[in-house]
CSV table of C-alpha atoms and ligand atoms in Angstrom, one decimal:
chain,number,residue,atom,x,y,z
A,17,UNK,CA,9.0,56.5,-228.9
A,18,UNK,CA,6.5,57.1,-226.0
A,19,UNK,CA,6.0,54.0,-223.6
A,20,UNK,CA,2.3,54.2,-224.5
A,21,UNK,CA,3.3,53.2,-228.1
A,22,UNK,CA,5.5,50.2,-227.1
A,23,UNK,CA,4.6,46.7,-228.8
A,24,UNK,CA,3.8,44.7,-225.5
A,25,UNK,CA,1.4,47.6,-224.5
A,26,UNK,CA,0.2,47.8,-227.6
A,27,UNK,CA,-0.7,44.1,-227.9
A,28,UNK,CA,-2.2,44.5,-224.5
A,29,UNK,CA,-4.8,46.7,-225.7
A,30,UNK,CA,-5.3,44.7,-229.0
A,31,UNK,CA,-3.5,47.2,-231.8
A,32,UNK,CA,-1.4,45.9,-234.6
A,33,UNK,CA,2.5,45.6,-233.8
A,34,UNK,CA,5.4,45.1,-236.3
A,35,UNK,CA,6.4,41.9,-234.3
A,36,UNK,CA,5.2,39.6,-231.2
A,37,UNK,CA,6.3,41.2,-227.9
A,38,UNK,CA,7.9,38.9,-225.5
A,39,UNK,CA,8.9,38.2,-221.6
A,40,UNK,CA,9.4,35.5,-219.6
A,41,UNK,CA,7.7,34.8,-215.9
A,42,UNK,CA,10.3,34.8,-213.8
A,43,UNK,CA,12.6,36.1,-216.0
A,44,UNK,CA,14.4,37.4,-213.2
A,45,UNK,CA,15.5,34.0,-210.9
A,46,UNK,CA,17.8,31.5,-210.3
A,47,UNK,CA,18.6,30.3,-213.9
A,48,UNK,CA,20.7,33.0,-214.3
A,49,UNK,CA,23.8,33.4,-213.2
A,50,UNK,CA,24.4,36.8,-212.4
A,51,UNK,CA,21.4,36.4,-210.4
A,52,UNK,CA,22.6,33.4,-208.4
A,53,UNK,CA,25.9,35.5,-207.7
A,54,UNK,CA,23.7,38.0,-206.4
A,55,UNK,CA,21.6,35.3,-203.9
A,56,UNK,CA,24.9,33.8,-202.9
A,57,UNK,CA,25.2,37.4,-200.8
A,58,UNK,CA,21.7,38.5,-199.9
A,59,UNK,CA,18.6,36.0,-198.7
A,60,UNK,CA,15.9,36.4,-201.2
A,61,UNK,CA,13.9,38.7,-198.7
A,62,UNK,CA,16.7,41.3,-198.4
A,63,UNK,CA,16.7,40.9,-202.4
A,64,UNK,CA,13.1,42.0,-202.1
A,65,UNK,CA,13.4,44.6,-199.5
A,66,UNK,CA,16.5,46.5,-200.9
A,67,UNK,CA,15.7,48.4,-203.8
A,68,UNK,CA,18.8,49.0,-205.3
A,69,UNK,CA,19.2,45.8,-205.4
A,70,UNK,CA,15.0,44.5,-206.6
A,71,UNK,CA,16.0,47.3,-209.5
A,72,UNK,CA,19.2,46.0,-210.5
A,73,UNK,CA,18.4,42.0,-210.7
A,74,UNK,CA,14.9,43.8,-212.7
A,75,UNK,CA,17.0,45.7,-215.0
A,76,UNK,CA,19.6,43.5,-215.6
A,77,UNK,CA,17.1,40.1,-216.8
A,78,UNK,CA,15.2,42.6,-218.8
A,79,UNK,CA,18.3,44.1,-220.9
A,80,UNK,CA,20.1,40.6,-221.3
A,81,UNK,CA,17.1,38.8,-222.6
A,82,UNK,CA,16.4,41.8,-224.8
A,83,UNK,CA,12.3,41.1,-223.6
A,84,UNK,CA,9.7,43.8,-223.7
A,85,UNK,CA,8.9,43.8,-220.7
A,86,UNK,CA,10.8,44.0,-217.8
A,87,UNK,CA,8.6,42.9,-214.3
A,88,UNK,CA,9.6,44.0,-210.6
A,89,UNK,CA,11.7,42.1,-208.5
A,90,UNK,CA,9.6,41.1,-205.9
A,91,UNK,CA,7.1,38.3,-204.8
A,92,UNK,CA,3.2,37.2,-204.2
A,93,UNK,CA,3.8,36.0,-201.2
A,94,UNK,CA,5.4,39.3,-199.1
A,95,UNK,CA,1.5,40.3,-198.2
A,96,UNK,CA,1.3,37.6,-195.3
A,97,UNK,CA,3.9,39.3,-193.4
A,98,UNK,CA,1.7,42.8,-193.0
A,99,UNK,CA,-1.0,39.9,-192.4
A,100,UNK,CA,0.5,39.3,-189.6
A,101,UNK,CA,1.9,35.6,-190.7
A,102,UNK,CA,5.6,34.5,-190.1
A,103,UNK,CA,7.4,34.5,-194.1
A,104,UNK,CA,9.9,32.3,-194.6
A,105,UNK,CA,12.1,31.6,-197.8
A,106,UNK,CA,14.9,29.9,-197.1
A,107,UNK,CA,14.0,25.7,-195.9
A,108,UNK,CA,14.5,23.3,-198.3
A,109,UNK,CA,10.8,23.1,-199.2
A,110,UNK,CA,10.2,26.3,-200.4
A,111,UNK,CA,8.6,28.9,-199.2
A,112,UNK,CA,6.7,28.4,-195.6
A,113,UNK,CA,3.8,30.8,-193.9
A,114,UNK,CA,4.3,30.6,-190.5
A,115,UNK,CA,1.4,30.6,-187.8
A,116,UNK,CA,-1.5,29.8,-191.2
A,117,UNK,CA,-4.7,30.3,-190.5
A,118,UNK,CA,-7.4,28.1,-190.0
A,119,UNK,CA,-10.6,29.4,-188.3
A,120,UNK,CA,-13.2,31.8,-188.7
A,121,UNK,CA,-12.1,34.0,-185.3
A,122,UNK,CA,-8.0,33.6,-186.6
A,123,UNK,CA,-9.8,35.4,-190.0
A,124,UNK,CA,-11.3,38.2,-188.1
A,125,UNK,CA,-7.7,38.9,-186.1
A,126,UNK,CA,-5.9,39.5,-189.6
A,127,UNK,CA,-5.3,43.2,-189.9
A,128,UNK,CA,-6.6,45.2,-192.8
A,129,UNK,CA,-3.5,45.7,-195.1
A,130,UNK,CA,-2.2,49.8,-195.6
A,131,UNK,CA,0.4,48.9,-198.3
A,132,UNK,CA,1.5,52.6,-198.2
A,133,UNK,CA,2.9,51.7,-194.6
A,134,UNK,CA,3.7,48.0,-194.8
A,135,UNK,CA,4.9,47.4,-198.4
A,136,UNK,CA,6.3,50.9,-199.5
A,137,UNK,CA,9.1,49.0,-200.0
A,138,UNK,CA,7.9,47.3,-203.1
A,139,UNK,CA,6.7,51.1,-204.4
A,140,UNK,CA,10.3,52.1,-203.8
A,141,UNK,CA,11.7,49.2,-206.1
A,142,UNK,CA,8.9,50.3,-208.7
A,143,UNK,CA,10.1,54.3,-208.7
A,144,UNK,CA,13.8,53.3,-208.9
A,145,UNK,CA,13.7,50.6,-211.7
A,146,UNK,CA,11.2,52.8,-213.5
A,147,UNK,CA,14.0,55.7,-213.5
A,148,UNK,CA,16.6,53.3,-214.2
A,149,UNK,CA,14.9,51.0,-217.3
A,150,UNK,CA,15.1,52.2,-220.8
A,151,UNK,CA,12.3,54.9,-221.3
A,152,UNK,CA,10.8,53.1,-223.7
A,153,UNK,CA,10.4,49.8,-222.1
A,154,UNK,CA,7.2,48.6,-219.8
A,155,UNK,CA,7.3,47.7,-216.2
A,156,UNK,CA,5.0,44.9,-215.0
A,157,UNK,CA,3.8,45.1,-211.4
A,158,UNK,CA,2.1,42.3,-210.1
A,159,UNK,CA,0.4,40.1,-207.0
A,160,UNK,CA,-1.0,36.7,-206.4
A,161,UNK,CA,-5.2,36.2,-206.8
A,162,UNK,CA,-7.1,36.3,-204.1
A,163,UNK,CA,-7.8,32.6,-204.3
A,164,UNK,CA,-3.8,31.5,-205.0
A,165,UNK,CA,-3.0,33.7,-202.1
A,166,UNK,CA,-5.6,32.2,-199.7
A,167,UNK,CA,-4.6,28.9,-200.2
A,168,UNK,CA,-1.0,29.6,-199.6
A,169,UNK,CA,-1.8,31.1,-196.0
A,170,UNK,CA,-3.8,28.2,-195.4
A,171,UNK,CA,-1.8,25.4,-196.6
A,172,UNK,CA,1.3,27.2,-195.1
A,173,UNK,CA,3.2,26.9,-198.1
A,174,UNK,CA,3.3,25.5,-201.3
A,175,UNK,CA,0.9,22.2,-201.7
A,176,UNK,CA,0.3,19.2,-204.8
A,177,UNK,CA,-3.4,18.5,-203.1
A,178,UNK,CA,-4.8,21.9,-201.3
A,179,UNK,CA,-6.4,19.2,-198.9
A,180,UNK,CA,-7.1,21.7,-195.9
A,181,UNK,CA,-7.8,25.0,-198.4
A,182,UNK,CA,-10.4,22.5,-200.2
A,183,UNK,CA,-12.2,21.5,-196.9
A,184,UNK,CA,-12.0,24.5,-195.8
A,185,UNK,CA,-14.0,26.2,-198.2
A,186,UNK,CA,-15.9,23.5,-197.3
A,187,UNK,CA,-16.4,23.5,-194.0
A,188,UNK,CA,-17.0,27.2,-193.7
A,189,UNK,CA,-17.5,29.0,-196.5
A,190,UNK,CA,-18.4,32.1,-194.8
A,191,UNK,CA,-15.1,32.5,-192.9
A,192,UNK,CA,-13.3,31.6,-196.9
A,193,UNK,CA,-15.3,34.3,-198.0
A,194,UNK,CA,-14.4,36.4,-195.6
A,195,UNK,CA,-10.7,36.4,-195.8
A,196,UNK,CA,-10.8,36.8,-199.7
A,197,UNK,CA,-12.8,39.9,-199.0
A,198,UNK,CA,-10.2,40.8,-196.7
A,199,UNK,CA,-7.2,40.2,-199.2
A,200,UNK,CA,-9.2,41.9,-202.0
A,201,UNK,CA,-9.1,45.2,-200.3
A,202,UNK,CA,-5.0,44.9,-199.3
A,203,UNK,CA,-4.3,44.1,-202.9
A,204,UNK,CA,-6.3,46.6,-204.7
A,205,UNK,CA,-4.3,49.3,-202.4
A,206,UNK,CA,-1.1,47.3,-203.4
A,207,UNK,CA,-1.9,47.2,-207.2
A,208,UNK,CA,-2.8,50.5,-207.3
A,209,UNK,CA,0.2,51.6,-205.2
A,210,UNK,CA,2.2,50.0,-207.6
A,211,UNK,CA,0.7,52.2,-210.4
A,212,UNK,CA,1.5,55.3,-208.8
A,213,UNK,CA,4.9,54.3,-208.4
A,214,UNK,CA,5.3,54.1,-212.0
A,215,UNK,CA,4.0,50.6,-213.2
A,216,UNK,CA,2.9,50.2,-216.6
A,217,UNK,CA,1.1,47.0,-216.8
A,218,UNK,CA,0.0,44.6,-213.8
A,219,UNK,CA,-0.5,40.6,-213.7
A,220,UNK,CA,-2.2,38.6,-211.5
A,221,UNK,CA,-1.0,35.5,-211.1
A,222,UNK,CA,-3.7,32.6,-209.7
A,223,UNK,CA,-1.0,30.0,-210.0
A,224,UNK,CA,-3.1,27.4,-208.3
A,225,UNK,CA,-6.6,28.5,-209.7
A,226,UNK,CA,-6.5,25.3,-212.1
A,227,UNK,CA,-7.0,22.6,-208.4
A,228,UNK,CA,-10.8,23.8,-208.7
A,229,UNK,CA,-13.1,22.3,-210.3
A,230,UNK,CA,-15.1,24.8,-212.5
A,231,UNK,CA,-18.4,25.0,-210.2
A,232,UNK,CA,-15.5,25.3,-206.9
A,233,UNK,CA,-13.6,28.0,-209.3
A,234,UNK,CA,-16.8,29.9,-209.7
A,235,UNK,CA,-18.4,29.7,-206.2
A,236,UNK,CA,-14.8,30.6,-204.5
A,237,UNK,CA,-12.5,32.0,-206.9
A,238,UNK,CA,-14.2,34.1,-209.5
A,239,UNK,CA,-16.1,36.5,-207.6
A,240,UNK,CA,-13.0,37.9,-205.5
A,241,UNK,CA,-10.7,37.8,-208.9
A,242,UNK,CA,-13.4,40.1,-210.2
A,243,UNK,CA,-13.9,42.5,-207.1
A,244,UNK,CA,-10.0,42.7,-207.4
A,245,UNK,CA,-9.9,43.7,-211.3
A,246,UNK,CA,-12.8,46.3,-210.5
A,247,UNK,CA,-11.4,48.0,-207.9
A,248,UNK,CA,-8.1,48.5,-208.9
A,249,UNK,CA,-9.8,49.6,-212.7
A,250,UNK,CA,-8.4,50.5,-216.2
A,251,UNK,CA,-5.9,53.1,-216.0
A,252,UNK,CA,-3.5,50.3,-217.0
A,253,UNK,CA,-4.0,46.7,-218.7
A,254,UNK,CA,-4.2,43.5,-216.5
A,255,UNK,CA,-3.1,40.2,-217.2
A,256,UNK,CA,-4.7,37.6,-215.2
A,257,UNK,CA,-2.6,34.4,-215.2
A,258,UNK,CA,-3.3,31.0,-213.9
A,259,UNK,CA,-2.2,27.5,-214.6
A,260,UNK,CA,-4.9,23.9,-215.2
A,261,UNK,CA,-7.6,26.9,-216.2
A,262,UNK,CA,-8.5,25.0,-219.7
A,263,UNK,CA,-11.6,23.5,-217.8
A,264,UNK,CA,-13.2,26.9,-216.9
A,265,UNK,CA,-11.0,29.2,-219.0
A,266,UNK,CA,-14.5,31.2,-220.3
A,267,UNK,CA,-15.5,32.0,-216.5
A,268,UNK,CA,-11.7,32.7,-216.4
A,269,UNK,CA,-11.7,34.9,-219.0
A,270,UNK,CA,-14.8,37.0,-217.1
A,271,UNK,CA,-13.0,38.2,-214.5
A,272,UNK,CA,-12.3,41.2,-216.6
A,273,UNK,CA,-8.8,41.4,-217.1
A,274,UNK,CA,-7.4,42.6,-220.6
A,275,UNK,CA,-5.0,40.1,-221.1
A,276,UNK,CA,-5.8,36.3,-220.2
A,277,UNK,CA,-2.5,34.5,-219.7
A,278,UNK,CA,-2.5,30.4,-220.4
A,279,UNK,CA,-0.5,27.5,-219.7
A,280,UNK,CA,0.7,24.4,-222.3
A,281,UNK,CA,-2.1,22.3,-221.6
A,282,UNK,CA,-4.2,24.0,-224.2
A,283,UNK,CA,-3.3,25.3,-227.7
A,284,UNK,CA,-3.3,28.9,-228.1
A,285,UNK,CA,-5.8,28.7,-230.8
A,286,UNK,CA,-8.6,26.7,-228.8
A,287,UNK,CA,-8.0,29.2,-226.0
A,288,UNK,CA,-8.2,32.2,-227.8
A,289,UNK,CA,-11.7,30.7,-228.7
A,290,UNK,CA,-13.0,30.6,-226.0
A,291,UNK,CA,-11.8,34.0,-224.5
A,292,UNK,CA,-13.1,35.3,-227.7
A,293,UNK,CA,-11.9,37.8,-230.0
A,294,UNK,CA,-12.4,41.0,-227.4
A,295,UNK,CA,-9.6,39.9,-225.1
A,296,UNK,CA,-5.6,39.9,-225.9
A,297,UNK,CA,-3.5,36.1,-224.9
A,298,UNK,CA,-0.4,35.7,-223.2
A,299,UNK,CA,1.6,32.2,-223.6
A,300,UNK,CA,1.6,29.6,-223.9
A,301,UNK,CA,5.2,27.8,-224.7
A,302,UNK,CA,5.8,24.7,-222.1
A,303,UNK,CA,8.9,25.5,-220.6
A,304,UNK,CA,10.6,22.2,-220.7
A,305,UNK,CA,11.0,23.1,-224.6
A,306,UNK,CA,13.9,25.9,-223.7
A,307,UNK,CA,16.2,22.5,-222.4
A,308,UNK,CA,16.0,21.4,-225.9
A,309,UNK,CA,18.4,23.1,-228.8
A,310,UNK,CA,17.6,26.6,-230.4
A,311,UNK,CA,16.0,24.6,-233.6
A,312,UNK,CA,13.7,22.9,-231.1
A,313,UNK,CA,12.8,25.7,-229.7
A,314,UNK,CA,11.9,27.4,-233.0
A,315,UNK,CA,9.9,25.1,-234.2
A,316,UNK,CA,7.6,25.0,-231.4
A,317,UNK,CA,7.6,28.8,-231.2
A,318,UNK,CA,6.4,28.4,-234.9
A,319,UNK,CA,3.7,26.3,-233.7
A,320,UNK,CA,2.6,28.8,-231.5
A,321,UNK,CA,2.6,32.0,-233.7
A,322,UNK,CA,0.8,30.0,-236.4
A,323,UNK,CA,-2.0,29.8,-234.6
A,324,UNK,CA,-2.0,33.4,-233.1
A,325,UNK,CA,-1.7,34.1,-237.0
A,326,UNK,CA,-1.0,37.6,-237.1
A,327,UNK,CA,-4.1,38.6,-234.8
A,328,UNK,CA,-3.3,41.7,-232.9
A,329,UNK,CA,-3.5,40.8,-229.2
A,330,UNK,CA,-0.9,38.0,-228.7
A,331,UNK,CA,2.1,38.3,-225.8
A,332,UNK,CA,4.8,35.3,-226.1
A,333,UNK,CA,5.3,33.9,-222.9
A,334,UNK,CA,5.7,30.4,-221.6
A,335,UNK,CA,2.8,28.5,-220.1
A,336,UNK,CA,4.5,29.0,-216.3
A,337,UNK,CA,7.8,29.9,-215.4
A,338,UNK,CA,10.9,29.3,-216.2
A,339,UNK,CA,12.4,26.6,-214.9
A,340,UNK,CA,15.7,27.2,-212.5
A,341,UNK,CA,17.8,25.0,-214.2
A,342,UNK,CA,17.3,26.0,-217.7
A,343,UNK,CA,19.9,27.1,-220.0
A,344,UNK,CA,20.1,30.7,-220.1
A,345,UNK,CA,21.5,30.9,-223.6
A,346,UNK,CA,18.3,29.2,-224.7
A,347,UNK,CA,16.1,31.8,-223.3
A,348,UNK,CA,17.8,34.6,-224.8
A,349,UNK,CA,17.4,32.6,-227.9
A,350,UNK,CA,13.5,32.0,-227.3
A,351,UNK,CA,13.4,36.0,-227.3
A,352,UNK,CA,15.3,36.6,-230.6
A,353,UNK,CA,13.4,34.1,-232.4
A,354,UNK,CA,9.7,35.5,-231.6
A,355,UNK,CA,10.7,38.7,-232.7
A,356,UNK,CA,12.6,37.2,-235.8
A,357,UNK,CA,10.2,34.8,-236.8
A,358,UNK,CA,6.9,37.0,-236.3
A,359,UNK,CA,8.2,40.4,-237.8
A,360,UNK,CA,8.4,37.7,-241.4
A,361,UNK,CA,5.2,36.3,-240.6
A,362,UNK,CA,3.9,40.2,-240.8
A,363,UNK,CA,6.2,40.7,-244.0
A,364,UNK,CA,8.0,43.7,-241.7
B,13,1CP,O1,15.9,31.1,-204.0
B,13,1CP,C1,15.4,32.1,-204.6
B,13,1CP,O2,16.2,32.9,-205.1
B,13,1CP,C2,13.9,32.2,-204.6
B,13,1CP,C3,13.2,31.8,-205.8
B,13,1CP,C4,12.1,32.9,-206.1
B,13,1CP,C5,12.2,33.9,-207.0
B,13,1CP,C6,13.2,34.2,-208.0
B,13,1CP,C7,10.9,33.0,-205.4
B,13,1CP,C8,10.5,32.2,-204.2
B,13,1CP,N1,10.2,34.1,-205.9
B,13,1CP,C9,10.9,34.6,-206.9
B,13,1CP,C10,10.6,35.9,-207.6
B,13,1CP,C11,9.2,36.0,-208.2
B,13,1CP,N2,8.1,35.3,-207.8
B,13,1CP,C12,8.9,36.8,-209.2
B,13,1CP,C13,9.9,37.8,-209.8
B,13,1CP,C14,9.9,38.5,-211.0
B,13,1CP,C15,10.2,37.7,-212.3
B,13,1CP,O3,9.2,37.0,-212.8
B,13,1CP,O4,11.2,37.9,-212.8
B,13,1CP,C16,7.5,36.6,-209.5
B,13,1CP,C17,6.6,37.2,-210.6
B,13,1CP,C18,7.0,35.6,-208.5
B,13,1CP,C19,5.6,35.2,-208.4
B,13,1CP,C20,5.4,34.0,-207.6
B,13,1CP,N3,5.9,33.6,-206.4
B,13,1CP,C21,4.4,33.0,-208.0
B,13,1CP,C22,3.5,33.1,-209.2
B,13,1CP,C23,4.3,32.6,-210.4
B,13,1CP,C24,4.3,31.2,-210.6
B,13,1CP,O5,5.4,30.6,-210.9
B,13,1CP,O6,3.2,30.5,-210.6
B,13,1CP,C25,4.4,32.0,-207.0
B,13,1CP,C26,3.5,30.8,-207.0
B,13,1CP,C27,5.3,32.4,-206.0
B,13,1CP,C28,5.5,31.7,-204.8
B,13,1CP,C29,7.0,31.3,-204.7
B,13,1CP,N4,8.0,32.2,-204.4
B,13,1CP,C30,9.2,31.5,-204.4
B,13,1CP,C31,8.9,30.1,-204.8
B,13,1CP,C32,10.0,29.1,-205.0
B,13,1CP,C33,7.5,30.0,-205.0
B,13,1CP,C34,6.8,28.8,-205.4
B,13,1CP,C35,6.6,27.9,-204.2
B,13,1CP,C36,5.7,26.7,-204.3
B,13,1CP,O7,4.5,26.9,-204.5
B,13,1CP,O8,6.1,25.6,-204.1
């Protein structure tokens, strides 16, 4: 079978499929073991940086879950270091972006992002897990939005409030504006980098898109989501992802990706509403349901392919990522029941 033809690419672009296709964000992390074993040796930047081992940790969550998609090893946070930011992974908070920015004149200093010369690293990882996947299986490349980016380098790290991106945009919306077009033009190289080396698919993930409100979201967000997804264009679909986007999931929806990924806060049926008929979904299980037991599991994954009922377009995926401490044995299982219970829904 040609790659082209493969159900999660297929449901990208909106064509009937024999059963729901299926990943997991974050598929590849510290729930499973093999991948703990593999972080007790390396820090998680050397995981990212070394190919051989981005591909392996890739390939090896990919052929264990039994997904249909596998997605690179990597993370939306690697661009600040060719920003010119200090990256660090390891402190007991999570990630921290050293030496964030905070003026209009620190905006100006950033330099211009050549991913071809500061993230070839991440094309490498692409090339090799491409060769080493099954030919038949997609490979998702990805980055962070514009918007979910810029209020990591400002905040400095992850953040419940996004106090200082808020008053920023605030305070001097010309200098916000500014560094959004700035990070539009890096990750359109980087997406499209990503491409040549062989990805399939890509997915944007505005992870923190849903601390707007939907007149903030529109004025600050939308426009650079957009210039993103039309300069990097169609050769392959786009998922744009972002959690708390129920309140302005239509504007969402207009940034003109192919695939509009949603969280638990909204059944899939009222989002698929208001995306409309001419886009294809990705979600939306919560991801507390995979600590509960197989049956559990089923019947909320029942839930959700009722109301996709049988429309060409839908991707299985949770609402957000998995959680580190779930059971991996449950989300194998999550994986075998889509495809079970949707290929009898279609009577295949
Ligand atoms: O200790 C470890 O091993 C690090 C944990 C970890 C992992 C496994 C981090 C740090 N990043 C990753 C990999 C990662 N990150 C992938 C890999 C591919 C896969 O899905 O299998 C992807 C797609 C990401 C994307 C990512 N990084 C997002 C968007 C997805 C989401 O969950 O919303 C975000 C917000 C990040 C930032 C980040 N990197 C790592 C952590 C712990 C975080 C969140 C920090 C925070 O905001 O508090």
């Amino acid at each position: 079978m040609m790659r082209t033809d493969s159900v999660f690419l297929k449901a990208c672009r909106r064509e009937p499929v024999p059963y729901t296709p299926v990943w997991i964000m974050r598929q590849a992390g510290r729930y499973m073991k093999s991948y703990r074993d593999i972080r007790s040796k390396v820090s998680f930047m050397e995981l990212c940086k070394n190919k051989e081992l981005a591909s392996e940790v890739t390939v090896r969550a990919a052929e264990q879950l039994g997904v249909d998609a596998a997605i690179i090893f990597s993370d939306i946070l690697l661009i600040a270091e060719p920003m010119g930011l200090k990256l660090e992974y390891d402190t007991p908070q999570g990630p921290a972006i050293r030496g964030g920015i905070s003026t209009k004149e620190q905006v100006d200093r950033i330099p211009e992002v050549r991913p071809e010369e500061t993230l070839a690293f991440v094309a490498d990882a692409v090339r090799l897990t491409r060769a080493r996947l099954k030919p038949d299986l997609p490979l998702i490349g990805f980055c962070g939005a514009p918007f979910t980016l810029g209020a990591y380098l400002i905040e400095g790290g992850g953040s419940k409030q996004f106090v200082r991106t808020k008053q920023w945009i605030k305070d001097d919306a010309g200098a916000w504006h500014a560094l959004m077009e700035k990070l539009v033009r890096g990750l359109a190289g980087y997406l499209k980098m990503q491409v040549a080396a062989g990805a399939d698919a890509l997915q944007i993930f505005d992870s923190w898109a849903g601390c707007l409100s939907p007149q903030e979201y529109r004025d600050y967000a939308l426009p650079h989501s957009q210039a993103l997804i039309r300069a990097v264009g169609n050769k392959v679909p786009i998922i744009y992802f972002g959690t708390g986007t129920a309140p302005f999931l239509k504007e969402f929806a207009s940034a003109g990706a192919d695939v509009i990924g949603v969280d638990s806060q909204i059944g899939l049926n009222a989002a698929w509403d208001i995306i409309g008929p001419q886009k294809a979904i990705q979600g939306n299980l919560d991801p507390q349901i995979l600590f509960s037991t197989p049956e559990l599991i089923e019947q909320e994954v029942k839930k959700i392919l009722d109301q996709a009922d049988g429309r060409p377009g839908h991707i299985f995926n949770l609402g957000h990522g998995i959680l580190p401490a779930t059971p991996e044995e449950n989300a194998s299982a999550l994986v075998e029941i889509v495809h079970r219970l949707s290929r009898t829904a279609s009577g295949k």
